[in-house]
Structure formats: structure tokens, C-alpha cells
Short mmCIF file of C-alpha atoms in Angstrom, two decimals:
data_model
loop_
_atom_site.label_atom_id
_atom_site.label_comp_id
_atom_site.label_asym_id
_atom_site.label_seq_id
_atom_site.Cartn_x
_atom_site.Cartn_y
_atom_site.Cartn_z
CA UNK Y 19 -24.86 37.84 -6.77
CA UNK Y 20 -22.04 40.22 -7.59
CA UNK Y 21 -21.43 40.99 -3.93
CA UNK Y 22 -21.30 37.27 -3.14
CA UNK Y 23 -18.91 36.72 -6.02
CA UNK Y 24 -16.67 39.51 -4.77
CA UNK Y 25 -16.47 37.75 -1.42
CA UNK Y 26 -15.69 34.38 -3.03
CA UNK Y 27 -12.79 35.69 -5.12
CA UNK Y 28 -11.35 37.85 -2.34
CA UNK Y 29 -9.36 34.87 -1.04
CA UNK Y 30 -6.54 34.35 -1.55
CA UNK Y 31 -5.22 37.85 -2.21
CA UNK Y 32 -1.71 38.51 -3.49
CA UNK Y 33 -0.67 39.99 -0.13
CA UNK Y 34 -1.69 36.88 1.80
CA UNK Y 35 0.33 34.42 -0.28
CA UNK Y 36 3.73 35.51 1.03
CA UNK Y 37 2.91 35.52 4.74
CA UNK Y 38 2.02 32.20 6.44
CA UNK Y 39 0.44 33.80 9.49
CA UNK Y 40 -1.60 36.24 7.42
CA UNK Y 41 -2.66 33.45 5.04
CA UNK Y 42 -3.71 31.26 7.97
CA UNK Y 43 -5.94 33.93 9.50
CA UNK Y 44 -7.45 34.81 6.11
CA UNK Y 45 -8.14 31.15 5.26
CA UNK Y 46 -9.86 30.56 8.59
CA UNK Y 47 -11.99 33.68 8.17
CA UNK Y 48 -12.88 32.78 4.58
CA UNK Y 49 -13.94 29.27 5.58
CA UNK Y 50 -16.27 30.68 8.23
CA UNK Y 51 -17.70 33.09 5.66
CA UNK Y 52 -18.32 30.24 3.20
CA UNK Y 53 -20.05 28.21 5.88
CA UNK Y 54 -22.33 31.15 6.64
CA UNK Y 55 -23.05 31.97 2.99
CA UNK Y 56 -23.79 28.37 2.04
CA UNK Y 57 -26.47 28.25 4.73
CA UNK Y 58 -28.30 31.20 3.14
CA UNK Y 59 -31.39 30.30 1.14
CA UNK Y 60 -30.34 32.30 -1.95
CA UNK Y 61 -26.94 30.54 -2.12
CA UNK Y 62 -28.36 27.49 -3.88
CA UNK Y 63 -30.16 29.59 -6.49
CA UNK Y 64 -26.95 31.47 -7.35
CA UNK Y 65 -24.57 28.48 -7.23
CA UNK Y 66 -24.85 27.55 -10.92
CA UNK Y 67 -23.88 31.09 -11.93
CA UNK Y 68 -21.21 31.55 -9.27
CA UNK Y 69 -19.28 28.44 -10.24
CA UNK Y 70 -18.83 29.69 -13.80
CA UNK Y 71 -16.96 32.72 -12.45
CA UNK Y 72 -14.54 30.80 -10.22
CA UNK Y 73 -11.22 29.14 -11.01
CA UNK Y 74 -10.97 25.76 -9.18
CA UNK Y 75 -7.19 25.97 -8.95
CA UNK Y 76 -7.10 29.58 -7.68
CA UNK Y 77 -10.31 29.84 -5.65
CA UNK Y 78 -10.33 26.25 -4.44
CA UNK Y 79 -12.07 26.90 -1.12
CA UNK Y 80 -14.88 28.90 -2.67
CA UNK Y 81 -15.21 26.49 -5.59
CA UNK Y 82 -15.48 23.54 -3.20
CA UNK Y 83 -18.40 25.00 -1.27
CA UNK Y 84 -20.28 26.03 -4.42
CA UNK Y 85 -19.61 22.66 -6.08
CA UNK Y 86 -20.88 20.73 -3.07
CA UNK Y 87 -24.10 22.74 -3.20
CA UNK Y 88 -24.60 21.82 -6.86
CA UNK Y 89 -23.73 18.19 -6.14
CA UNK Y 90 -26.39 18.01 -3.44
CA UNK Y 91 -29.08 19.60 -5.63
CA UNK Y 92 -31.21 17.83 -8.21
CA UNK Y 93 -31.58 20.59 -10.77
CA UNK Y 94 -28.02 20.98 -12.06
CA UNK Y 95 -27.27 19.11 -15.34
CA UNK Y 96 -25.41 15.87 -14.60
CA UNK Y 97 -22.91 16.22 -17.45
CA UNK Y 98 -21.92 19.69 -16.25
CA UNK Y 99 -21.61 18.45 -12.68
CA UNK Y 100 -19.35 15.55 -13.66
CA UNK Y 101 -17.11 17.86 -15.68
CA UNK Y 102 -16.75 20.31 -12.81
CA UNK Y 103 -16.12 17.54 -10.28
CA UNK Y 104 -13.39 16.14 -12.51
CA UNK Y 105 -11.80 19.55 -13.02
CA UNK Y 106 -11.82 20.38 -9.32
CA UNK Y 107 -10.53 17.02 -8.03
CA UNK Y 108 -7.61 17.11 -10.45
CA UNK Y 109 -6.59 20.75 -9.98
CA UNK Y 110 -7.51 22.07 -6.50
CA UNK Y 111 -4.97 23.92 -4.35
CA UNK Y 112 -4.16 21.46 -1.55
CA UNK Y 113 -3.01 24.28 0.74
CA UNK Y 114 -6.48 25.81 0.72
CA UNK Y 115 -8.30 22.52 1.17
CA UNK Y 116 -6.40 21.94 4.42
CA UNK Y 117 -8.95 24.32 5.93
CA UNK Y 118 -12.01 22.47 4.61
CA UNK Y 119 -11.80 18.88 5.79
CA UNK Y 120 -15.53 18.59 6.41
CA UNK Y 121 -16.49 20.02 3.01
CA UNK Y 122 -13.86 17.92 1.21
CA UNK Y 123 -15.06 14.71 2.88
CA UNK Y 124 -18.65 15.61 2.10
CA UNK Y 125 -17.78 16.15 -1.57
CA UNK Y 126 -16.31 12.65 -1.79
CA UNK Y 127 -19.06 10.89 0.13
CA UNK Y 128 -22.44 12.66 -0.11
CA UNK Y 129 -23.34 11.13 -2.47
CA UNK Y 130 -20.30 8.95 -3.17
CA UNK Y 131 -18.55 9.58 -6.47
CA UNK Y 132 -19.13 5.99 -7.61
CA UNK Y 133 -22.87 6.75 -7.56
CA UNK Y 134 -22.23 9.42 -10.21
CA UNK Y 135 -19.29 8.15 -12.26
CA UNK Y 136 -18.44 4.73 -13.73
CA UNK Y 137 -16.47 2.73 -11.16
CA UNK Y 138 -13.09 3.02 -12.90
CA UNK Y 139 -13.35 6.81 -13.22
CA UNK Y 140 -14.53 7.20 -9.62
CA UNK Y 141 -11.55 5.19 -8.36
CA UNK Y 142 -9.14 7.24 -10.46
CA UNK Y 143 -10.58 10.59 -9.36
CA UNK Y 144 -10.55 9.72 -5.66
CA UNK Y 145 -6.98 8.45 -5.99
CA UNK Y 146 -5.88 11.68 -7.67
CA UNK Y 147 -7.67 13.81 -5.07
CA UNK Y 148 -6.18 11.98 -2.08
CA UNK Y 149 -2.69 12.25 -3.53
CA UNK Y 150 -3.13 15.96 -4.24
CA UNK Y 151 -4.01 16.39 -0.59
CA UNK Y 152 -1.12 14.17 0.58
CA UNK Y 153 1.47 13.52 -2.16
CA UNK Y 154 3.48 11.30 0.21
CA UNK Y 155 0.52 8.96 0.65
CA UNK Y 156 1.79 8.36 4.18
CA UNK Y 157 -1.44 8.94 6.13
CA UNK Y 158 -4.14 6.27 6.15
CA UNK Y 159 -7.69 7.64 6.18
CA UNK Y 160 -11.19 6.21 6.06
CA UNK Y 161 -11.25 7.34 2.41
CA UNK Y 162 -8.33 5.01 1.68
CA UNK Y 163 -9.94 2.01 3.30
CA UNK Y 164 -13.21 2.50 1.41
CA UNK Y 165 -11.43 3.26 -1.87
CA UNK Y 166 -9.26 0.13 -1.84
CA UNK Y 167 -12.21 -2.07 -0.89
CA UNK Y 168 -14.30 -0.61 -3.73
CA UNK Y 169 -11.44 -0.87 -6.24
CA UNK Y 170 -10.85 -4.52 -5.38
CA UNK Y 171 -14.53 -5.47 -5.41
CA UNK Y 172 -15.05 -3.84 -8.83
CA UNK Y 173 -11.74 -5.09 -10.23
CA UNK Y 174 -10.38 -1.59 -10.83
CA UNK Y 175 -6.85 -2.20 -9.64
CA UNK Y 176 -4.92 -0.15 -12.19
CA UNK Y 177 -6.31 3.30 -11.24
CA UNK Y 178 -5.77 2.72 -7.49
CA UNK Y 179 -2.13 1.61 -7.83
CA UNK Y 180 -0.61 5.10 -7.28
CA UNK Y 181 -2.11 5.17 -3.79
CA UNK Y 182 -1.72 1.55 -2.65
CA UNK Y 183 1.94 1.56 -3.70
CA UNK Y 184 2.65 4.31 -1.16
CA UNK Y 185 3.98 3.42 2.29
CA UNK Y 186 1.54 4.13 5.12
CA UNK Y 187 3.36 5.54 8.15
CA UNK Y 188 0.70 7.49 10.06
CA UNK Y 189 -2.76 6.58 11.31
CA UNK Y 190 -5.67 8.66 12.67
CA UNK Y 191 -5.44 9.19 16.41
CA UNK Y 192 -1.79 8.21 16.49
CA UNK Y 193 0.29 9.26 19.49
CA UNK Y 194 2.12 12.54 18.94
CA UNK Y 195 0.50 13.24 15.57
CA UNK Y 196 -1.19 16.47 16.68
CA UNK Y 197 0.60 19.67 15.74
CA UNK Y 198 0.46 23.21 17.06
CA UNK Y 199 1.71 24.69 13.79
CA UNK Y 200 -0.59 26.64 11.48
CA UNK Y 201 -2.23 24.76 8.63
CA UNK Y 202 -0.48 27.19 6.28
CA UNK Y 203 2.98 26.07 7.40
CA UNK Y 204 4.65 24.59 4.28
CA UNK Y 205 6.68 22.23 6.50
CA UNK Y 206 3.61 20.83 8.23
CA UNK Y 207 3.55 17.07 7.52
CA UNK Y 208 0.32 15.52 6.20
CA UNK Y 209 -0.22 13.84 9.57
CA UNK Y 210 -0.45 17.33 11.10
CA UNK Y 211 -3.64 18.29 9.24
CA UNK Y 212 -5.20 15.05 7.96
CA UNK Y 213 -6.87 14.25 11.26
CA UNK Y 214 -10.20 13.19 12.71
CA UNK Y 215 -10.48 16.60 14.37
CA UNK Y 216 -10.19 18.32 10.98
CA UNK Y 217 -12.83 15.98 9.50
CA UNK Y 218 -10.52 14.56 6.84
CA UNK Y 219 -11.11 11.05 8.13
CA UNK Y 220 -13.12 8.98 10.54
CA UNK Y 221 -11.44 7.08 13.36
CA UNK Y 222 -10.06 3.71 12.32
CA UNK Y 223 -10.09 0.51 14.30
CA UNK Y 224 -7.48 -2.24 14.18
CA UNK Y 225 -9.63 -4.31 11.82
CA UNK Y 226 -9.88 -1.38 9.37
CA UNK Y 227 -6.09 -1.14 9.16
CA UNK Y 228 -5.66 -4.90 8.80
CA UNK Y 229 -8.36 -5.09 6.15
CA UNK Y 230 -6.74 -2.24 4.21
CA UNK Y 231 -3.40 -4.05 4.01
CA UNK Y 232 -4.85 -7.46 3.16
CA UNK Y 233 -6.87 -5.85 0.35
CA UNK Y 234 -3.71 -4.17 -0.89
CA UNK Y 235 -2.09 -7.59 -0.96
CA UNK Y 236 -5.01 -9.04 -2.92
CA UNK Y 237 -4.79 -6.17 -5.42
CA UNK Y 238 -1.08 -6.82 -5.90
CA UNK Y 239 -1.77 -10.53 -6.41
CA UNK Y 240 -4.03 -9.64 -9.33
CA UNK Y 241 -1.15 -7.60 -10.74
CA UNK Y 242 1.31 -10.48 -10.14
CA UNK Y 243 3.36 -8.01 -8.10
CA UNK Y 244 4.66 -10.63 -5.70
CA UNK Y 245 7.07 -8.47 -3.69
CA UNK Y 246 4.43 -5.84 -2.98
CA UNK Y 247 1.83 -8.49 -2.13
CA UNK Y 248 4.28 -10.22 0.19
CA UNK Y 249 5.09 -6.94 1.97
CA UNK Y 250 1.39 -6.06 2.36
CA UNK Y 251 0.54 -9.43 3.92
CA UNK Y 252 3.59 -9.18 6.16
CA UNK Y 253 2.29 -5.88 7.54
CA UNK Y 254 -0.89 -7.72 8.53
CA UNK Y 255 0.73 -10.73 10.19
CA UNK Y 256 3.21 -8.58 12.14
CA UNK Y 257 0.68 -5.96 13.24
CA UNK Y 258 1.44 -4.98 16.86
CA UNK Y 259 -0.54 -6.82 19.50
CA UNK Y 260 -0.30 -7.33 23.25
CA UNK Y 261 -2.52 -10.43 23.12
CA UNK Y 262 -0.28 -13.40 23.91
CA UNK Y 263 -2.77 -16.04 22.84
CA UNK Y 264 -4.80 -14.90 19.83
CA UNK Y 265 -4.66 -13.53 16.29
CA UNK Y 266 -7.49 -11.99 14.30
CA UNK Y 267 -9.22 -13.85 11.49
CA UNK Y 268 -7.77 -11.36 9.00
CA UNK Y 269 -4.24 -12.11 10.23
CA UNK Y 270 -4.75 -15.86 9.91
CA UNK Y 271 -6.00 -15.40 6.34
CA UNK Y 272 -3.08 -13.11 5.52
CA UNK Y 273 -0.59 -15.64 6.90
CA UNK Y 274 -1.71 -18.35 4.46
CA UNK Y 275 -1.42 -15.97 1.52
CA UNK Y 276 1.93 -14.68 2.81
CA UNK Y 277 3.36 -18.22 2.74
CA UNK Y 278 2.06 -18.96 -0.77
CA UNK Y 279 3.19 -15.61 -2.18
CA UNK Y 280 6.57 -16.14 -0.49
CA UNK Y 281 6.97 -19.36 -2.49
CA UNK Y 282 6.14 -17.53 -5.71
CA UNK Y 283 8.52 -14.71 -4.86
CA UNK Y 284 11.55 -16.55 -3.45
CA UNK Y 285 10.98 -20.23 -4.16
CA UNK Y 286 11.26 -21.20 -0.50
CA UNK Y 287 9.34 -21.07 2.75
CA UNK Y 288 9.33 -17.55 4.25
CA UNK Y 289 10.47 -17.06 7.84
CA UNK Y 290 8.34 -15.09 10.28
CA UNK Y 291 9.99 -11.72 11.04
CA UNK Y 292 11.27 -11.23 14.59
CA UNK Y 293 8.76 -8.38 14.97
CA UNK Y 294 5.84 -10.85 14.84
CA UNK Y 295 3.91 -10.55 18.13
CA UNK Y 296 3.92 -13.63 20.36
CA UNK Y 297 0.16 -14.23 20.28
CA UNK Y 298 -0.24 -14.28 16.51
CA UNK Y 299 3.01 -16.25 16.14
CA UNK Y 300 1.57 -19.04 18.30
CA UNK Y 301 -1.64 -19.07 16.27
CA UNK Y 302 0.20 -19.22 12.94
CA UNK Y 303 2.22 -22.20 14.14
CA UNK Y 304 -1.03 -24.10 14.69
CA UNK Y 305 -3.42 -22.89 11.98
CA UNK Y 306 -0.66 -22.51 9.41
CA UNK Y 307 0.72 -26.07 9.65
CA UNK Y 308 -0.71 -27.18 6.27
CA UNK Y 309 0.93 -24.20 4.58
CA UNK Y 310 4.24 -24.64 6.34
CA UNK Y 311 4.34 -28.33 5.38
CA UNK Y 312 3.48 -27.41 1.79
CA UNK Y 313 6.25 -24.80 1.74
CA UNK Y 314 8.78 -27.29 3.11
CA UNK Y 315 7.84 -29.81 0.42
CA UNK Y 316 8.16 -27.09 -2.24
CA UNK Y 317 11.86 -26.82 -1.46
CA UNK Y 318 12.54 -30.51 -2.05
CA UNK Y 319 14.19 -31.60 -5.29
CA UNK Y 320 11.59 -34.22 -6.19
CA UNK Y 321 8.03 -33.20 -6.98
CA UNK Y 322 6.44 -36.32 -5.54
CA UNK Y 323 6.41 -35.10 -1.94
CA UNK Y 324 5.09 -31.68 -2.98
CA UNK Y 325 2.34 -33.28 -5.07
CA UNK Y 326 1.43 -35.58 -2.19
CA UNK Y 327 1.29 -32.62 0.17
CA UNK Y 328 -1.12 -30.45 -1.81
CA UNK Y 329 -3.25 -33.39 -2.92
CA UNK Y 330 -3.48 -34.55 0.68
CA UNK Y 331 -5.59 -31.47 1.41
CA UNK Y 332 -9.08 -31.70 -0.08
CA UNK Y 333 -10.41 -29.35 -2.71
CA UNK Y 334 -12.85 -28.22 -0.06
CA UNK Y 335 -9.96 -27.05 2.11
CA UNK Y 336 -8.54 -24.81 -0.62
CA UNK Y 337 -12.02 -23.52 -1.52
CA UNK Y 338 -12.75 -22.63 2.08
CA UNK Y 339 -9.37 -20.94 2.45
CA UNK Y 340 -10.00 -18.98 -0.78
CA UNK Y 341 -6.55 -19.91 -2.04
CA UNK Y 342 -7.38 -22.07 -5.06
CA UNK Y 343 -5.94 -19.63 -7.61
CA UNK Y 344 -2.81 -19.01 -5.54
CA UNK Y 345 -2.22 -22.75 -5.14
CA UNK Y 346 -2.48 -23.25 -8.91
CA UNK Y 347 0.18 -20.58 -9.41
CA UNK Y 348 2.43 -22.19 -6.79
CA UNK Y 349 2.06 -25.56 -8.56
CA UNK Y 350 2.94 -23.89 -11.88
CA UNK Y 351 5.98 -22.22 -10.33
CA UNK Y 352 7.40 -25.36 -8.75
CA UNK Y 353 9.26 -26.41 -11.90
CA UNK Y 354 10.07 -22.81 -12.75
CA UNK Y 355 11.93 -22.45 -9.47
CA UNK Y 356 13.76 -25.70 -10.10
CA UNK Y 357 14.97 -24.17 -13.37
CA UNK Y 358 15.86 -20.88 -11.69
CA UNK Y 359 17.91 -22.65 -9.04
CA UNK Y 360 20.07 -24.21 -11.76
CA UNK Y 361 21.62 -20.76 -12.30
CA UNK Y 362 23.52 -21.22 -9.03
CA UNK Y 363 25.34 -24.21 -10.54
CA UNK Y 364 25.47 -23.58 -14.29
CA UNK Y 365 26.16 -20.63 -16.51
CA UNK Y 366 24.64 -22.62 -19.37
CA UNK Y 367 22.85 -25.93 -19.54
CA UNK Y 368 21.24 -27.89 -22.35
CA UNK Y 369 17.46 -27.98 -22.56
CA UNK Y 370 17.63 -31.79 -22.40
CA UNK Y 371 19.47 -31.62 -19.10
CA UNK Y 372 16.86 -29.17 -17.80
CA UNK Y 373 14.16 -31.61 -18.87
CA UNK Y 374 15.70 -34.55 -17.00
CA UNK Y 375 16.66 -32.58 -13.89
CA UNK Y 376 13.36 -30.81 -13.27
CA UNK Y 377 9.85 -32.06 -12.74
CA UNK Y 378 6.31 -30.85 -13.15
CA UNK Y 379 4.42 -30.53 -9.88
CA UNK Y 380 1.25 -31.64 -11.64
CA UNK Y 381 2.62 -35.03 -12.71
CA UNK Y 382 5.68 -35.39 -10.42
CA UNK Y 383 7.61 -36.33 -13.57
CA UNK Y 384 9.84 -34.60 -16.16
CA UNK Y 385 8.16 -32.99 -19.15
CA UNK Y 386 7.79 -35.24 -22.14
CA UNK Y 387 9.94 -33.36 -24.66
CA UNK Y 388 12.61 -30.73 -25.12
CA UNK Y 389 10.07 -28.66 -27.03
CA UNK Y 390 7.88 -28.43 -23.92
CA UNK Y 391 10.88 -27.32 -21.87
CA UNK Y 392 11.76 -24.68 -24.42
CA UNK Y 393 8.22 -23.27 -24.32
CA UNK Y 394 8.38 -23.18 -20.52
CA UNK Y 395 11.83 -21.55 -20.39
CA UNK Y 396 11.02 -18.99 -23.09
CA UNK Y 397 7.85 -18.09 -21.24
CA UNK Y 398 9.89 -17.45 -18.08
CA UNK Y 399 12.25 -15.21 -20.04
CA UNK Y 400 9.39 -13.30 -21.66
CA UNK Y 401 7.68 -12.58 -18.32
CA UNK Y 402 10.95 -11.41 -16.77
CA UNK Y 403 11.23 -14.27 -14.31
CA UNK Y 404 14.42 -15.60 -15.86
CA UNK Y 405 17.42 -13.63 -17.10
CA UNK Y 406 18.95 -15.49 -20.02
CA UNK Y 407 18.36 -16.73 -23.55
CA UNK Y 408 17.77 -19.98 -25.37
CA UNK Y 409 20.55 -20.63 -27.87
CA UNK Y 410 20.30 -22.96 -30.88
CA UNK Y 411 23.85 -23.72 -32.10
CA UNK Y 412 24.28 -25.00 -35.65
CA UNK Y 413 25.93 -28.16 -34.44
CA UNK Y 414 24.79 -29.30 -31.03
CA UNK Y 415 21.94 -29.28 -28.55
CA UNK Y 416 19.90 -26.19 -27.74
CA UNK Y 417 20.83 -24.74 -24.39
CA UNK Y 418 19.88 -22.06 -21.91
CA UNK Y 419 22.52 -19.40 -21.22
CA UNK Y 420 21.96 -17.67 -17.89
CA UNK Y 421 22.84 -14.00 -17.60
CA UNK Y 422 23.29 -12.04 -14.38
CA UNK Y 423 21.31 -8.90 -13.66
CA UNK Y 424 24.53 -6.96 -13.25
CA UNK Y 425 25.74 -7.94 -16.73
CA UNK Y 426 22.47 -6.82 -18.29
CA UNK Y 427 22.38 -3.47 -16.50
CA UNK Y 428 23.43 -0.77 -18.93
CA UNK Y 429 24.93 2.52 -17.79
CA UNK Y 430 21.70 4.27 -18.76
CA UNK Y 431 19.58 1.83 -16.74
CA UNK Y 432 21.96 2.11 -13.77
CA UNK Y 433 21.69 5.91 -13.86
CA UNK Y 434 17.91 5.73 -14.11
CA UNK Y 435 17.70 3.50 -11.05
CA UNK Y 436 20.02 5.73 -9.07
CA UNK Y 437 17.94 8.80 -9.89
CA UNK Y 438 14.74 6.99 -8.94
CA UNK Y 439 16.29 5.91 -5.63
CA UNK Y 440 17.42 9.47 -4.88
CA UNK Y 441 13.91 10.77 -5.59
CA UNK Y 442 12.36 8.19 -3.25
CA UNK Y 443 14.79 9.14 -0.48
CA UNK Y 444 14.02 12.84 -0.99
CA UNK Y 445 10.27 12.14 -0.84
CA UNK Y 446 10.74 10.38 2.49
CA UNK Y 447 12.28 13.49 4.06
CA UNK Y 448 9.05 15.05 5.45
CA UNK Y 449 7.85 11.65 6.69
CA UNK Y 450 11.12 10.97 8.53
CA UNK Y 451 11.09 14.46 10.06
CA UNK Y 452 7.50 14.05 11.28
CA UNK Y 453 8.29 10.61 12.71
CA UNK Y 454 11.32 11.93 14.58
CA UNK Y 455 9.26 14.76 16.06
CA UNK Y 456 6.55 12.35 17.15
CA UNK Y 457 8.99 9.91 18.75
CA UNK Y 458 10.84 12.70 20.54
CA UNK Y 459 7.69 13.43 22.54
CA UNK Y 460 6.72 9.80 23.15
CA UNK Y 461 7.40 8.66 26.71
CA UNK Y 462 7.54 4.97 25.77
CA UNK Y 463 10.17 5.63 23.12
CA UNK Y 464 12.22 7.78 25.51
CA UNK Y 465 12.01 5.02 28.13
CA UNK Y 466 13.23 2.51 25.56
CA UNK Y 467 16.16 4.75 24.59
CA UNK Y 468 17.22 4.95 28.25
CA UNK Y 469 17.09 1.16 28.51
CA UNK Y 470 19.12 0.81 25.30
CA UNK Y 471 21.76 3.17 26.66
CA UNK Y 472 22.05 1.14 29.86
CA UNK Y 473 22.41 -2.09 27.86
CA UNK Y 474 25.18 -0.54 25.76
CA UNK Y 475 27.04 0.62 28.88
CA UNK Y 476 26.70 -2.84 30.42
CA UNK Y 477 28.08 -4.40 27.26
CA UNK Y 478 31.08 -2.06 27.28
CA UNK Y 479 31.79 -2.77 30.96
CA UNK Y 480 31.75 -6.50 30.17
CA UNK Y 481 34.42 -6.12 27.53
CA UNK Y 482 32.15 -5.91 24.53
CA UNK Y 483 30.19 -9.06 25.31
CA UNK Y 484 26.67 -9.73 24.08
CA UNK Y 485 24.10 -7.11 25.01
CA UNK Y 486 20.53 -7.97 25.97
CA UNK Y 487 18.53 -5.69 23.69
CA UNK Y 488 14.87 -5.12 24.51
CA UNK Y 489 12.50 -4.42 21.63
CA UNK Y 490 10.66 -1.09 21.59
CA UNK Y 491 7.33 -2.90 21.55
CA UNK Y 492 8.15 -4.57 24.88
CA UNK Y 493 8.11 -1.27 26.80
CA UNK Y 494 4.92 0.22 25.39
CA UNK Y 495 2.54 0.41 28.33
CA UNK Y 496 -0.64 2.29 27.63
CA UNK Y 497 -1.33 2.45 23.94
CA UNK Y 498 -0.29 0.82 20.73
CA UNK Y 499 2.26 3.28 19.33
CA UNK Y 500 1.08 2.88 15.75
CA UNK Y 501 -2.61 3.67 16.17
CA UNK Y 502 -3.26 5.13 19.58
CA UNK Y 503 -5.83 2.38 20.16
CA UNK Y 504 -5.82 0.72 23.58
CA UNK Y 505 -4.02 -2.60 23.23
CA UNK Y 506 -6.13 -5.72 23.53
#
């Protein structure tokens, strides 16, 4: 065992840490050695002793292979296994694990962690592990898609938030995502090593990507994070497609939720982005008519038309669409948005005036008393929907005083937001660099740039007149740029 241990702790050595090329060769050689040793019959019998002599943060590669052996065996105490899994997944050296995609994936999936841990802990551990591997959270993998589905189905939204709040930019098999740089290169973007070829993920189909985003949206709905839910559903409904006649079932479902969440978020019907493909756009205009009509009625000043609109659709319709809960929230928010819109006219307004000028969408009539209005308004203030305060003067009617966000923003809060923005921009640096490199080698993008240049020159020769600008998506010929999957 001592000779095996000496081999396991030999990597990484102090001399290898300062030289990327030397580290790369040593890591590759060590991985091959681990693969050979773990196939030896005596490896399993020594694993329980070996793991006690290894540091998961220093000898991450060796620890991973030994830990997977213990995880696959039946004789190792479960409590000890869970402790070591937790320690490793929260402390491993991500640079070393770049060389062990197959072993890392196997650790997460054979058997799956949720078969060993309670669901909430399994979700949290997988989230931590994936973000240690890719702190930017910019690469979608098959682990992500399974994790979000499991978190949503078991109602463990809180522990998965750190990963679903990240912006996905890269997908497995994406054009130009392969890299010739060593895995040890500190500037190598996550998309350069988190690949199907390196066994960090399985290939993903269009439906996997669409399902991932719609599940993210559903998770954000449970959190009442309307902006994030709206953005997630919008990614689904605008997903690139060359089909000029159809949309997937997932996209149609996402469209209905996008409209309802848009009402909750902005108090008005959302407008389809110009990037929406023609095929899905045509489908939404047909299948989404009930939702568009509902959204139009939501914007009207009297609640009667809105009430008529949602009651005109049977309960069975809303049950089948799986939007009963969202509809109830939209109905609740109808009067809230009427109150919010008063801020564009008044800086302060009496509660009695609010009562007479707004209506409940449930009854299509004003609330019965000022007290009911005060409860409603105070609730909006408490949940952060409304900036203002209810004032009770000694002589006179109680009123609502609106306050602007700018007035409430202290110097400390302003500084905090600026720092947070700067940190987000800095974190985007590697992603932007990787995207630029990928686009620079993409023939469709280069073709589009040439066309754009010609359009600009034509506009200048015409005295600065309007320029016919062609969208990048219109010149993609062979593959969908985002996923590398053949269009259609």
C-alpha cells in the first residue's frame, strides 16, 4: 500500500505547479496511472486506507479515483462515505479535475447523489461541485439539465439558485468551442474543457435546452422572481429555428407563461422580441390568442372587460394549460398595477381616491372600504412592489405618498450597486473573450460581417439614408450557431 500511496501523492509536485506545460504532461500521465491502478484487484481492498492519507484539495485527482471506488463498493460505512463525498465536492482543485471528466461524471451519477443524500443536500452539493468546475456557470451540461429537473420536481429551489441564476452562453457541440490549448492553461475558458469529448457532459438536443430554460422559469416563478422568470421563458420562445411553420410544444407552453409573467412584471402585454423566429412567431399568434386578449384587457382601466375575458375561458382550459396559479396571481395584481400606475400622475393621493379609482379584478368593482385599500397598499409596500408610505395626518384623510427609487437610494446603496455591477462585468471577461474567439473562426459570422460592411457603405453612398440590415441568423446555412445541431 505504501508504494501505491507514494504514487498517489506524487502529483502535483511543487515543480509542476509553476509550469503549465510540465503540469499538463504530469496530469495526463497521473490520470493514466490512476486508471491503471484502479483496475487492479488489490486497489479496492486498499481504498479505505488510502483515502485517509489523501487531502481532497491537494490530491484531488487521486482522491477522486479512490472515492469513486469506495462509492461503488458495498462494504464502506455509509456515514463515512457521505462525509468524504461532501468534503471532496466542496473543496476539490478544479484545475486537476479538468483531466478527469469521466471519473467526475461517474462520481455524480453512478449511483446518483440523490440516492445517497436527502434531496436538498444532493441538490446543494451538485450545485457547488458544478460551480467549482465552472465558476462562470456559462456552459450548459447534461448535469445541469438533470439537476434543475430534480430540484424543481422535489421543490428544492433555494439550493439550486446559484446555478440557475447564471447566464448560459455555451452548449455542448457548439461551433468553434473546441480548443487546442492545454487543459492547464489558466486562460482556457470553461467551454474549452467542459465538452462531450472530455466526458464532462452528454450531447444535448434542442428539447433538452428548451426544457432546461422552461424549468428555470418555473423555479423562478416559485421564488416570485418575475424578471428572471420572464427572461428564462423568453429564451425558450426566441430559441433559434429555421422552421418557418412550427414551434415545439415546450415553446408554446413557455409563451403562455411568458405573457402572464410579463403582466405581473410590467403590468402590460409583452411584445415579442425581434429575434423571435418566424415559425414560432406564427404559431404564437394562433395558439396564444387567448393570452394576448387577456393581456390587452389587463391594460384597460375598467376591470369588467378583464373579468369577462378570463371568465370566458373555462376552468378546464386553465387546468389543461397548467396556468391556474399564475392566473390567480395575475388577477390579484390587476388592482395592484392600477395603484402603481397612479404614481405617474400623483406624488400623493388619498386612500379614498385610490379606492374609487381602482377596481378588484375578482368583483370588477372598487373595494368596500378605505381599510381594505390600506391593507392592500401596505402589503404592496411590504413586499417591495410599491415605493412609498401610508401617511395618517392628524387632521385629514390618510394618503399614500409615492417615493421614487432614486430618492430612496442612499450613497451606501449606490456604491454597493456599482461595485456589484463592476464585479459582474469582470466575471463576464472570460466568457466574452471565448465568444469573440469562437466567432472569429465562424464562417457564417464572417459572411454576415462582410454583408454588414457592404450595407454600411451603401448607406454612406446614399447620403446616410436607411440601411437594410440583415440579421446574423438569416445567413446561417449549415448549423444552428448556438448548439451545432442541424437546423430543422
